[in-house]
Amino acid sequence: MHIAVCIDNTANRKQMERLLHRASDKQPADKVYYIDSFGSVSAVMCKPKLYDLFLLDIVEADTNGLTLAFMLRSAGVTCPIVLCSDKVDYRSQIEELNKEDAEIASSFLFLDQPVKVAELDKILEHAQVCFENSIPTMELRSDNYTIYAREEEFLYATQEKERILVRLTKDRQIAVFGQLYNLYEETMNFSNLLLLTDSCMVHRDYIDSIGFMSVKLKNGATVHTGRRVIKLLKDIL
């Protein structure tokens, strides 16, 4: 299990690292913890999907720990996120959120600093269970940010010159550099994603109807394709 520690107070960060290494030493060889420490928001947001647990407490920047937690969720991170309270009382901050944000924040966990070993152990046990039951995601990387999307969040994608424009649920889209066929190969373990043409890939549930030589999507778009694809779609849908 890979753990990201993003705590900008040096003493708190060192204590967390020490406790995590001690906890890792107690684990069997196939369940050790790999721990990376970050002191800034930009560093931890570089490749967040690498991690299976986040321990956050940022107080000396424009982006605090709670804001960073929301950024991670927006980037598609689904693993446990723990807000570690010291100077900042994250529980009180969440009580002041609007209904929509409070629903997202309901998944966040809390840990008081200085950290008690028993409380940290409970967090680690929970994270291990989540890690062993995690849902696969696809990595969609633009020039500026990365989204890790689950299969059911994918609607369709089209080739737009040297970019792939991927449409996702909740009115999200991301432009990914590369060729659509390569994205299809990378996501072949997702059985509901179908390659209609060299320039269009779609989730089967986003297909509205099948015509003679075309497919209509739920947004009203029409994709022209070949007879072989039409026959395959009629067989599986």
Short mmCIF file of C-alpha atoms in Angstrom, two decimals:
data_model
loop_
_atom_site.label_atom_id
_atom_site.label_comp_id
_atom_site.label_asym_id
_atom_site.label_seq_id
_atom_site.Cartn_x
_atom_site.Cartn_y
_atom_site.Cartn_z
CA MET A 1 0.00 0.00 0.00
CA HIS A 2 1.34 3.43 -1.00
CA ILE A 3 0.81 6.27 1.45
CA ALA A 4 1.17 10.00 0.76
CA VAL A 5 1.94 12.28 3.70
CA CYS A 6 1.30 15.94 2.89
CA ILE A 7 1.89 17.85 6.11
CA ASP A 8 3.71 21.18 6.02
CA ASN A 9 4.54 21.34 9.74
CA THR A 10 7.95 19.66 9.95
CA ALA A 11 7.55 18.23 13.46
CA ASN A 12 4.13 16.74 12.68
CA ARG A 13 5.35 15.34 9.38
CA LYS A 14 8.37 13.68 10.99
CA GLN A 15 6.22 12.14 13.71
CA MET A 16 3.81 10.75 11.09
CA GLU A 17 6.64 9.31 9.03
CA ARG A 18 8.15 7.65 12.11
CA LEU A 19 4.85 6.06 13.16
CA LEU A 20 4.11 4.85 9.64
CA HIS A 21 7.53 3.23 9.30
CA ARG A 22 7.04 1.48 12.65
CA ALA A 23 3.61 0.26 11.54
CA SER A 24 5.07 -0.95 8.24
CA ASP A 25 7.75 -2.95 10.06
CA LYS A 26 4.99 -4.95 11.75
CA GLN A 27 3.37 -5.94 8.45
CA PRO A 28 4.04 -9.17 6.50
CA ALA A 29 6.35 -8.80 3.52
CA ASP A 30 3.49 -8.53 1.00
CA LYS A 31 1.70 -5.77 2.94
CA VAL A 32 4.44 -3.28 3.78
CA TYR A 33 3.78 0.45 3.43
CA TYR A 34 5.54 2.60 0.86
CA ILE A 35 5.62 6.15 2.21
CA ASP A 36 6.22 9.40 0.32
CA SER A 37 6.25 12.79 2.03
CA PHE A 38 5.32 16.11 0.46
CA GLY A 39 5.50 19.63 1.77
CA SER A 40 3.50 21.34 -0.98
CA VAL A 41 0.18 20.97 -2.76
CA SER A 42 1.65 21.00 -6.28
CA ALA A 43 3.94 18.07 -5.47
CA VAL A 44 1.23 15.79 -4.11
CA MET A 45 -1.11 16.62 -7.03
CA CYS A 46 1.45 15.57 -9.63
CA LYS A 47 0.51 11.86 -9.64
CA PRO A 48 -2.11 11.37 -6.92
CA LYS A 49 -3.45 8.06 -8.24
CA LEU A 50 -0.22 6.35 -7.21
CA TYR A 51 -1.41 6.40 -3.60
CA ASP A 52 -3.86 4.34 -1.58
CA LEU A 53 -4.05 6.66 1.43
CA PHE A 54 -3.56 10.40 1.96
CA LEU A 55 -2.70 12.05 5.28
CA LEU A 56 -3.14 15.82 4.96
CA ASP A 57 -2.52 18.93 7.00
CA ILE A 58 -1.62 22.07 5.07
CA VAL A 59 -1.85 25.34 7.02
CA GLU A 60 0.89 27.58 5.62
CA ALA A 61 -0.37 27.97 2.07
CA ASP A 62 -3.35 29.41 0.19
CA THR A 63 -4.62 25.85 -0.20
CA ASN A 64 -5.26 24.19 3.16
CA GLY A 65 -5.75 20.51 3.90
CA LEU A 66 -9.50 20.55 3.29
CA THR A 67 -9.14 22.32 -0.05
CA LEU A 68 -6.50 19.81 -1.07
CA ALA A 69 -8.83 16.95 -0.13
CA PHE A 70 -11.48 18.36 -2.50
CA MET A 71 -8.86 18.75 -5.23
CA LEU A 72 -7.94 15.08 -4.86
CA ARG A 73 -11.57 13.98 -5.10
CA SER A 74 -12.05 16.18 -8.20
CA ALA A 75 -9.04 14.48 -9.77
CA GLY A 76 -10.76 11.12 -9.34
CA VAL A 77 -8.99 9.90 -6.21
CA THR A 78 -11.27 7.45 -4.41
CA CYS A 79 -8.99 6.10 -1.68
CA PRO A 80 -9.25 7.23 1.97
CA ILE A 81 -8.28 10.83 2.67
CA VAL A 82 -7.44 11.71 6.26
CA LEU A 83 -7.45 15.30 7.56
CA CYS A 84 -4.96 15.58 10.40
CA SER A 85 -6.00 18.33 12.78
CA ASP A 86 -3.57 20.44 14.78
CA LYS A 87 -3.79 24.21 14.32
CA VAL A 88 -6.71 23.76 11.92
CA ASP A 89 -9.91 22.13 13.15
CA TYR A 90 -11.07 20.40 9.98
CA ARG A 91 -14.20 19.01 11.64
CA SER A 92 -15.45 22.55 12.29
CA GLN A 93 -14.63 23.62 8.71
CA ILE A 94 -16.73 20.79 7.29
CA GLU A 95 -19.71 21.81 9.43
CA GLU A 96 -19.72 25.14 7.57
CA LEU A 97 -19.84 23.61 4.05
CA ASN A 98 -22.85 23.76 1.76
CA LYS A 99 -24.90 20.60 1.25
CA GLU A 100 -23.15 19.47 -1.94
CA ASP A 101 -19.63 19.90 -0.58
CA ALA A 102 -20.62 18.37 2.76
CA GLU A 103 -21.74 15.22 0.92
CA ILE A 104 -18.32 14.90 -0.71
CA ALA A 105 -16.59 15.64 2.59
CA SER A 106 -18.56 12.89 4.35
CA SER A 107 -15.99 10.43 3.00
CA PHE A 108 -13.07 12.21 4.71
CA LEU A 109 -11.55 10.75 7.86
CA PHE A 110 -9.99 12.64 10.77
CA LEU A 111 -6.92 12.19 12.91
CA ASP A 112 -5.75 14.46 15.74
CA GLN A 113 -2.13 15.53 16.11
CA PRO A 114 0.01 14.62 17.99
CA VAL A 115 -1.04 11.23 16.64
CA LYS A 116 -2.06 8.36 18.89
CA VAL A 117 -0.81 5.00 17.66
CA ALA A 118 -4.12 3.21 18.24
CA GLU A 119 -6.03 5.78 16.17
CA LEU A 120 -3.50 5.61 13.33
CA ASP A 121 -3.68 1.80 13.35
CA LYS A 122 -7.46 1.98 12.81
CA ILE A 123 -6.93 4.29 9.84
CA LEU A 124 -4.34 1.95 8.34
CA GLU A 125 -6.57 -1.10 8.78
CA HIS A 126 -9.43 0.71 7.04
CA ALA A 127 -7.16 1.83 4.19
CA GLN A 128 -5.87 -1.72 3.72
CA VAL A 129 -9.43 -3.02 3.32
CA CYS A 130 -10.20 -0.27 0.79
CA PHE A 131 -6.98 -1.04 -1.07
CA GLU A 132 -7.82 -4.72 -1.38
CA ASN A 133 -11.32 -3.88 -2.67
CA SER A 134 -10.44 -0.92 -4.88
CA ILE A 135 -12.24 -0.30 -8.18
CA PRO A 136 -10.03 -0.05 -11.33
CA THR A 137 -9.76 3.37 -12.98
CA MET A 138 -8.36 4.72 -16.22
CA GLU A 139 -5.75 7.48 -16.24
CA LEU A 140 -6.66 10.49 -18.40
CA ARG A 141 -3.83 13.02 -18.47
CA SER A 142 -4.02 16.48 -20.05
CA ASP A 143 -1.26 19.10 -20.20
CA ASN A 144 -2.36 20.57 -16.87
CA TYR A 145 -4.08 17.91 -14.79
CA THR A 146 -5.02 14.24 -14.54
CA ILE A 147 -8.38 12.53 -14.00
CA TYR A 148 -8.72 8.94 -12.85
CA ALA A 149 -12.12 7.86 -14.10
CA ARG A 150 -14.10 4.72 -13.35
CA GLU A 151 -15.66 2.83 -16.24
CA GLU A 152 -19.18 4.07 -15.48
CA GLU A 153 -17.98 7.71 -15.59
CA PHE A 154 -16.82 7.38 -19.21
CA LEU A 155 -19.37 8.50 -21.84
CA TYR A 156 -17.49 8.71 -25.13
CA ALA A 157 -14.26 9.92 -26.71
CA THR A 158 -13.37 11.30 -30.13
CA GLN A 159 -10.10 11.88 -31.94
CA GLU A 160 -9.51 15.61 -32.48
CA LYS A 161 -6.27 15.94 -34.48
CA GLU A 162 -3.43 14.99 -32.11
CA ARG A 163 -5.72 14.94 -29.04
CA ILE A 164 -8.43 12.65 -27.71
CA LEU A 165 -11.40 14.57 -26.32
CA VAL A 166 -12.93 12.44 -23.56
CA ARG A 167 -16.41 13.25 -22.24
CA LEU A 168 -17.26 12.13 -18.73
CA THR A 169 -20.26 12.28 -16.45
CA LYS A 170 -21.08 15.50 -14.53
CA ASP A 171 -20.35 17.60 -17.66
CA ARG A 172 -16.62 16.95 -17.46
CA GLN A 173 -14.26 16.62 -20.38
CA ILE A 174 -10.51 16.34 -20.80
CA ALA A 175 -8.21 16.57 -23.82
CA VAL A 176 -5.64 13.77 -23.77
CA PHE A 177 -2.61 13.73 -26.05
CA GLY A 178 -2.36 10.61 -28.22
CA GLN A 179 -4.29 8.28 -30.51
CA LEU A 180 -7.70 6.87 -29.69
CA TYR A 181 -6.76 3.31 -30.54
CA ASN A 182 -3.98 3.42 -27.96
CA LEU A 183 -6.47 4.60 -25.33
CA TYR A 184 -8.77 1.74 -26.32
CA GLU A 185 -5.94 -0.78 -25.88
CA GLU A 186 -5.09 0.69 -22.47
CA THR A 187 -8.72 0.30 -21.36
CA MET A 188 -9.50 -3.12 -22.83
CA ASN A 189 -10.09 -4.50 -19.33
CA PHE A 190 -13.21 -2.29 -19.23
CA SER A 191 -15.70 -4.50 -21.06
CA ASN A 192 -18.34 -1.78 -21.58
CA LEU A 193 -16.13 0.51 -23.69
CA LEU A 194 -16.61 -0.02 -27.42
CA LEU A 195 -14.52 1.25 -30.35
CA LEU A 196 -17.02 2.31 -33.02
CA THR A 197 -14.51 3.79 -35.48
CA ASP A 198 -10.88 4.89 -35.52
CA SER A 199 -12.08 8.23 -34.17
CA CYS A 200 -14.88 7.33 -31.71
CA MET A 201 -15.07 5.18 -28.59
CA VAL A 202 -18.20 4.97 -26.46
CA HIS A 203 -19.60 3.38 -23.31
CA ARG A 204 -22.30 0.92 -24.36
CA ASP A 205 -24.87 2.57 -22.06
CA TYR A 206 -24.37 5.88 -23.89
CA ILE A 207 -25.66 4.42 -27.17
CA ASP A 208 -29.21 5.59 -27.82
CA SER A 209 -30.03 3.64 -30.99
CA ILE A 210 -28.46 1.66 -33.84
CA GLY A 211 -29.22 2.53 -37.46
CA PHE A 212 -28.35 0.92 -40.77
CA MET A 213 -24.77 2.19 -40.90
CA SER A 214 -24.67 4.54 -37.93
CA VAL A 215 -25.02 4.78 -34.18
CA LYS A 216 -26.85 7.56 -32.37
CA LEU A 217 -25.50 8.63 -28.99
CA LYS A 218 -27.57 9.95 -26.10
CA ASN A 219 -26.37 13.50 -26.68
CA GLY A 220 -27.87 13.38 -30.18
CA ALA A 221 -24.59 12.89 -32.04
CA THR A 222 -24.51 10.39 -34.92
CA VAL A 223 -21.45 8.21 -35.54
CA HIS A 224 -21.15 6.54 -38.95
CA THR A 225 -19.54 3.13 -38.86
CA GLY A 226 -19.26 -0.14 -40.80
CA ARG A 227 -21.54 -3.14 -41.16
CA ARG A 228 -19.30 -5.37 -39.07
CA VAL A 229 -19.48 -2.99 -36.12
CA ILE A 230 -23.27 -2.62 -36.50
CA LYS A 231 -23.70 -6.40 -36.50
CA LEU A 232 -21.48 -6.72 -33.41
CA LEU A 233 -23.44 -4.03 -31.58
CA LYS A 234 -26.76 -5.69 -32.37
CA ASP A 235 -25.39 -8.98 -31.04
CA ILE A 236 -24.21 -7.55 -27.70
CA LEU A 237 -26.72 -4.80 -26.95
#
